[in-house]
PDB file of C-alpha atoms in Angstrom:
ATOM      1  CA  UNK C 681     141.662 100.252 121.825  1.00  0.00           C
ATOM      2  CA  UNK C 682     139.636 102.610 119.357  1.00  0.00           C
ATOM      3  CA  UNK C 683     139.762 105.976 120.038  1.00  0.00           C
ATOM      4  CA  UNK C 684     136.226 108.041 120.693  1.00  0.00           C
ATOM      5  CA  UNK C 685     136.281 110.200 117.330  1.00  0.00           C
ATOM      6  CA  UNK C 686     137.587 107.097 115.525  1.00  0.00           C
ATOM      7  CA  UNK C 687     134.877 104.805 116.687  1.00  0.00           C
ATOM      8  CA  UNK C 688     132.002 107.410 116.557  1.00  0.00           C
ATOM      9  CA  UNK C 689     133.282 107.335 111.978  1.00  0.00           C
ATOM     10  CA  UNK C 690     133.148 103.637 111.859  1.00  0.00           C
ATOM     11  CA  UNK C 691     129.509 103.235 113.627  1.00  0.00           C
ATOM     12  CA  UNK C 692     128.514 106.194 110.976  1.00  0.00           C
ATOM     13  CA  UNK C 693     130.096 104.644 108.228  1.00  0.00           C
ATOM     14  CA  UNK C 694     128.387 101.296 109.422  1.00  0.00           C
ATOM     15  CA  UNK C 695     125.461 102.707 109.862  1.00  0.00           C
ATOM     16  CA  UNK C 696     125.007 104.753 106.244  1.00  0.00           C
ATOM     17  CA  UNK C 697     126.438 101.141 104.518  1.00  0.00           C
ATOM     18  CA  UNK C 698     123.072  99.352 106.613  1.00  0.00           C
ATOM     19  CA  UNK C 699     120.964 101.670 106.535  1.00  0.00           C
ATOM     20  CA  UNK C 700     120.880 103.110 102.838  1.00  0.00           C
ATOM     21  CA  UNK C 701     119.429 100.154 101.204  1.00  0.00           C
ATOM     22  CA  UNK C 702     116.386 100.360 103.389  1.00  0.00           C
ATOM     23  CA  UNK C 703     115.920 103.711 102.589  1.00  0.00           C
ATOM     24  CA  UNK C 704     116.553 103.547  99.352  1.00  0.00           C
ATOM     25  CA  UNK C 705     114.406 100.847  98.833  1.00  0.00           C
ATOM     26  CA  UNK C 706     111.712 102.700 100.949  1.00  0.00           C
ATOM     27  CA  UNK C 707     111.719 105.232  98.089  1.00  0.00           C
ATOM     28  CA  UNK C 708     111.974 103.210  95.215  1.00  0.00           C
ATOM     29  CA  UNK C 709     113.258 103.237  91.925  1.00  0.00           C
ATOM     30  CA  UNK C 710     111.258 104.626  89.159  1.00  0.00           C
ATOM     31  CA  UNK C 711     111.891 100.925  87.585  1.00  0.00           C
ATOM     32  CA  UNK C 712     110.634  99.125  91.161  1.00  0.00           C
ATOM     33  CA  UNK C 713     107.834 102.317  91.073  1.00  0.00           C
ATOM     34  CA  UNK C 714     106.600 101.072  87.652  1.00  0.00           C
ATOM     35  CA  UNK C 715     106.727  97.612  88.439  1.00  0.00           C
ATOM     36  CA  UNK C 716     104.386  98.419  91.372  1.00  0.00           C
ATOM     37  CA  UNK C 717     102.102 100.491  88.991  1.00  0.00           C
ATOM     38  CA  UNK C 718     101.775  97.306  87.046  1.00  0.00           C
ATOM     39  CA  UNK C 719     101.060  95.111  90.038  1.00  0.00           C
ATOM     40  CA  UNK C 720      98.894  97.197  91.008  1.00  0.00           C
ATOM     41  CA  UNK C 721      97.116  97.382  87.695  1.00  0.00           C
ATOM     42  CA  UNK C 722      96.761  93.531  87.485  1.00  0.00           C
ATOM     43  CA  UNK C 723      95.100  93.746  91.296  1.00  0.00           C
ATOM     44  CA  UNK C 724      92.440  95.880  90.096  1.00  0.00           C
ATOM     45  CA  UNK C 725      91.572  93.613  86.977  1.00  0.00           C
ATOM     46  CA  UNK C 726      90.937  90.975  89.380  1.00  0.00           C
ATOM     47  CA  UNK C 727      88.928  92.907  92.173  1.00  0.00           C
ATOM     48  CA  UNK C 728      88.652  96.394  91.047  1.00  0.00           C
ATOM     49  CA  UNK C 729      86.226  98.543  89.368  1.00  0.00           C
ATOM     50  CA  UNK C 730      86.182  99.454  85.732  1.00  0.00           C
ATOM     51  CA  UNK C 731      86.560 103.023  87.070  1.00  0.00           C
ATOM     52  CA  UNK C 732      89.911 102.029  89.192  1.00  0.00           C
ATOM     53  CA  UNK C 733      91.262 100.457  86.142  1.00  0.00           C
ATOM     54  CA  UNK C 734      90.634 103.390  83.901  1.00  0.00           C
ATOM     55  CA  UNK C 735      92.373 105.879  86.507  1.00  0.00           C
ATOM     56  CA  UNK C 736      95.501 103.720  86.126  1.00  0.00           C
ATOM     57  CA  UNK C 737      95.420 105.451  82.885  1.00  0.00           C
ATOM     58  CA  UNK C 738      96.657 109.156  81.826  1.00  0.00           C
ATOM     59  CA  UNK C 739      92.944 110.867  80.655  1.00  0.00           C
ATOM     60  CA  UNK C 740      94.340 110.678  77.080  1.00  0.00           C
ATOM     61  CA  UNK C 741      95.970 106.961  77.612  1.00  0.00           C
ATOM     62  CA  UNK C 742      95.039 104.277  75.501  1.00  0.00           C
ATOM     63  CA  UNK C 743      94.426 100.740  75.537  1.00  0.00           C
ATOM     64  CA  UNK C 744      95.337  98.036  72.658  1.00  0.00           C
ATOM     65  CA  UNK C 745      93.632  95.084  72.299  1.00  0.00           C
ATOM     66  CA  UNK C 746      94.035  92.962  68.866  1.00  0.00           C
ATOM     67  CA  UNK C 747      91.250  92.728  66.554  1.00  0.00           C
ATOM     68  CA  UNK C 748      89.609  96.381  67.512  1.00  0.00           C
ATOM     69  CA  UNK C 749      90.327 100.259  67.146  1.00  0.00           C
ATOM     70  CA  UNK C 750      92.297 101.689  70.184  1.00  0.00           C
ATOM     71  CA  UNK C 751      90.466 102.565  73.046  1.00  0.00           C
ATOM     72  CA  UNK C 752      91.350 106.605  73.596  1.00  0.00           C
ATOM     73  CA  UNK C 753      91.280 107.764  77.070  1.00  0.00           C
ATOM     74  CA  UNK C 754      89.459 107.030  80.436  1.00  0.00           C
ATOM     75  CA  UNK C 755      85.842 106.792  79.473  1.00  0.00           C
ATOM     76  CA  UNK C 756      86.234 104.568  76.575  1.00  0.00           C
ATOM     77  CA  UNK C 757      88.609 102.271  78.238  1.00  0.00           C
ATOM     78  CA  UNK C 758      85.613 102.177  81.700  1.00  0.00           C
ATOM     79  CA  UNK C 759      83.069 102.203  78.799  1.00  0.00           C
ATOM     80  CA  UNK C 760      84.405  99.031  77.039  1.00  0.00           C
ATOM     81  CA  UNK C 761      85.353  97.064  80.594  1.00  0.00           C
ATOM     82  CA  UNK C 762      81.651  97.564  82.216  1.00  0.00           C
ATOM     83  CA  UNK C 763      79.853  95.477  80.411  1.00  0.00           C
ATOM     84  CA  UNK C 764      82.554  92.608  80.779  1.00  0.00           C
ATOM     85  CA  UNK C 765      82.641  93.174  84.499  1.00  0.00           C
ATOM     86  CA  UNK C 766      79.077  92.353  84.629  1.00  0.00           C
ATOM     87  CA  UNK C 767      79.569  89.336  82.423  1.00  0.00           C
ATOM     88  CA  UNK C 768      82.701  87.752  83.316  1.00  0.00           C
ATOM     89  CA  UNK C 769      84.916  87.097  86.605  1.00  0.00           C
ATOM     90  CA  UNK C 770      88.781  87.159  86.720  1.00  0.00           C
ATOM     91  CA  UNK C 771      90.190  84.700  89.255  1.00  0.00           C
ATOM     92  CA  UNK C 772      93.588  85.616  89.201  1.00  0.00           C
ATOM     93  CA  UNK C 773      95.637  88.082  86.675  1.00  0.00           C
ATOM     94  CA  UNK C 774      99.597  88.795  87.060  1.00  0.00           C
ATOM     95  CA  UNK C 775     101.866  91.217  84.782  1.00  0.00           C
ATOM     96  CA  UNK C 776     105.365  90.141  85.190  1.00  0.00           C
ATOM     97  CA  UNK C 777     108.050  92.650  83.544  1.00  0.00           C
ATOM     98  CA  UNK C 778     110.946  91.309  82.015  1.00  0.00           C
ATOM     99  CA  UNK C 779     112.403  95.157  80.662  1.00  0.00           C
ATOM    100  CA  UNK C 780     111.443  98.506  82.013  1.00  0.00           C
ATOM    101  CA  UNK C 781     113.463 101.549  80.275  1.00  0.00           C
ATOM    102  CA  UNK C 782     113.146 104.644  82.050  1.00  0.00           C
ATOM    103  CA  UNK C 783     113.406 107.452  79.832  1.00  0.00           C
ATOM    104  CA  UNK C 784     113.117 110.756  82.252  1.00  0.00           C
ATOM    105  CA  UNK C 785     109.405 111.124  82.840  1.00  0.00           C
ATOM    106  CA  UNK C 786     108.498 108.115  80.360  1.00  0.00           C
ATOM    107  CA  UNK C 787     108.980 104.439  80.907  1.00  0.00           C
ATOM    108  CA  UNK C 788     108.379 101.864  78.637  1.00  0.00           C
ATOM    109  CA  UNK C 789     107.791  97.947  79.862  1.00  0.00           C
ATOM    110  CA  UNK C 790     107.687  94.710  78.051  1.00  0.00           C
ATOM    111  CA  UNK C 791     106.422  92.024  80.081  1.00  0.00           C
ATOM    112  CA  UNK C 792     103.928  88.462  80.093  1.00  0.00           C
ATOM    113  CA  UNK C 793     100.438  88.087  81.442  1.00  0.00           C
ATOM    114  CA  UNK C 794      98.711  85.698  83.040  1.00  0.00           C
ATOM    115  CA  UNK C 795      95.008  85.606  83.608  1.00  0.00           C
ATOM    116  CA  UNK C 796      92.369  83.136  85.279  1.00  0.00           C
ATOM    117  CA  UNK C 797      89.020  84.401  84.363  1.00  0.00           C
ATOM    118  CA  UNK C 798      85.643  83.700  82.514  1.00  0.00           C
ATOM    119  CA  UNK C 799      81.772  83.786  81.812  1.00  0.00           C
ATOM    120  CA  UNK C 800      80.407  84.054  85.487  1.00  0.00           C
ATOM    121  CA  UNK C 801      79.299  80.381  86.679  1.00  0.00           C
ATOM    122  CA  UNK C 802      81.420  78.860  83.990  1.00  0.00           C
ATOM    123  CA  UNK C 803      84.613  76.835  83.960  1.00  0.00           C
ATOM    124  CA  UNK C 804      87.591  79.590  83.623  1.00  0.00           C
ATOM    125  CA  UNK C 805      90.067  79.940  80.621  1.00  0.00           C
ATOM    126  CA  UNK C 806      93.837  80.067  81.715  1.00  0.00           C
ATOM    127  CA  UNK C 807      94.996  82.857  79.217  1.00  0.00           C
ATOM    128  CA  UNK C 808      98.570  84.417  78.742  1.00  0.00           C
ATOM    129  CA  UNK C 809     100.537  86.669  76.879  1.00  0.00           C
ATOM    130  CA  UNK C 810     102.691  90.072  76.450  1.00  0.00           C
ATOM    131  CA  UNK C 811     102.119  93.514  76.805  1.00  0.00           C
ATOM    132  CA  UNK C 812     104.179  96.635  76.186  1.00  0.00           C
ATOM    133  CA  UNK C 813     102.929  99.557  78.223  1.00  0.00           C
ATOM    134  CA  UNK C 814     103.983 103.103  77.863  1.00  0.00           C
ATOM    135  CA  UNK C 815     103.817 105.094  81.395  1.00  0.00           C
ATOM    136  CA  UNK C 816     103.974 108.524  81.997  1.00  0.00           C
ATOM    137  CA  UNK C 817     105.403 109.785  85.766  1.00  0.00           C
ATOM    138  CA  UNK C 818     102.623 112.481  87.140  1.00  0.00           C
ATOM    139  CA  UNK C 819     103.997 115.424  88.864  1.00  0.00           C
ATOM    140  CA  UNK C 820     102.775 113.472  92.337  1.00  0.00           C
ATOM    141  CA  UNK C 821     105.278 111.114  91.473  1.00  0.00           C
ATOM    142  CA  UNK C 822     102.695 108.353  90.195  1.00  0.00           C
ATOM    143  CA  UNK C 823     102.694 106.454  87.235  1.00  0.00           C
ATOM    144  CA  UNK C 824      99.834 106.355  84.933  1.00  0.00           C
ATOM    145  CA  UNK C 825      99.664 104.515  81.494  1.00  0.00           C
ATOM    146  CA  UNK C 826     100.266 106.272  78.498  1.00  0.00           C
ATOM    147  CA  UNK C 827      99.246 103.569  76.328  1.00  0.00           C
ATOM    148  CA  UNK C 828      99.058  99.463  77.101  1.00  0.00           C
ATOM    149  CA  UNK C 829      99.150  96.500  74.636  1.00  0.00           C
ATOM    150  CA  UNK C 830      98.548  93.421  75.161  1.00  0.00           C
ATOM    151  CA  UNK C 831      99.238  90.232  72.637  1.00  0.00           C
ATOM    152  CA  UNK C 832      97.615  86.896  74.014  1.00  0.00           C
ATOM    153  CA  UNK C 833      98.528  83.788  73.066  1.00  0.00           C
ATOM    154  CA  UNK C 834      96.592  82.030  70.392  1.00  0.00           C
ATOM    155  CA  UNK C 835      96.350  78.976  73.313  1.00  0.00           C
ATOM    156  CA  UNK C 836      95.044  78.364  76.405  1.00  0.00           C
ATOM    157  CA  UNK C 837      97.616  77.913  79.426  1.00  0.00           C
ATOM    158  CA  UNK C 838      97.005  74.519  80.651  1.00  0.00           C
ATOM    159  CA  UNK C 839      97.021  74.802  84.791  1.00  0.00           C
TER     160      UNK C 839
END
């Protein structure tokens, strides 16, 4: 039989071993904390504002797109997604990391894209691609983007 003081060790041991995970993964990682950031991001192309999707940003972050100048901070980067919102309606959108390096308040993440959108009251385009995004940790604890770009593919995704 176990003695009291030996038993009441084991359940605590037993108990830190079970329980630790969950709280650990209550907290998050800064690498599960980013991922979420981008999640989130992709969430807000599909049903959020232009306004939501420039507060993902830093107010100095930047947006890449090929074939035009960088889009510098928060205003420019609403400024340049309003009129598309008007014109065009994303279905579905999902970011998928394959590499986040976490760099003390920095992270940088290479992932692929995938995006089901369109002209409003047309057939949608299946698009994909990569990104690299640059994120900055906020003193909250948040991550913002520092500075996103994206490479599509030169060819539609067939569904």
């Amino acid at each position: 039989m176990m003695k009291r003081p030996l038993f009441f060790l084991v359940c605590l041991v037993w108990c830190s071993v079970m329980l630790f995970p969950v709280e650990a993964a209550r907290r998050g990682s800064p690498r599960e904390k980013v991922e979420a950031a981008m999640r989130e991001y992709a969430r807000l192309l599909k049903s959020g504002t232009p306004d939501e999707v420039a507060a993902m940003y830093v107010p100095d972050g930047q947006l890449l797109e090929p074939g035009m100048e960088a889009l510098k901070g928060r205003r420019a980067i609403r400024d340049f997604l309003e009129p598309l919102a008007k014109l065009f309606v994303v279905e579905a959108a999902a970011m998928d990391s394959d590499d986040v390096e976490i760099h003390g308040s920095t992270a940088i993440q290479w992932g692929r894209y995938t995006q089901t959108a369109g002209e409003k009251g047309k057939p949608p385009m299946h698009l994909f691609g990569r990104y690299v995004a640059v994120w900055r940790r906020q003193s909250n604890g948040d991550w913002k983007i520092a500075r996103l770009i994206v490479q599509p593919s030169p060819t539609e995704l067939k569904p």
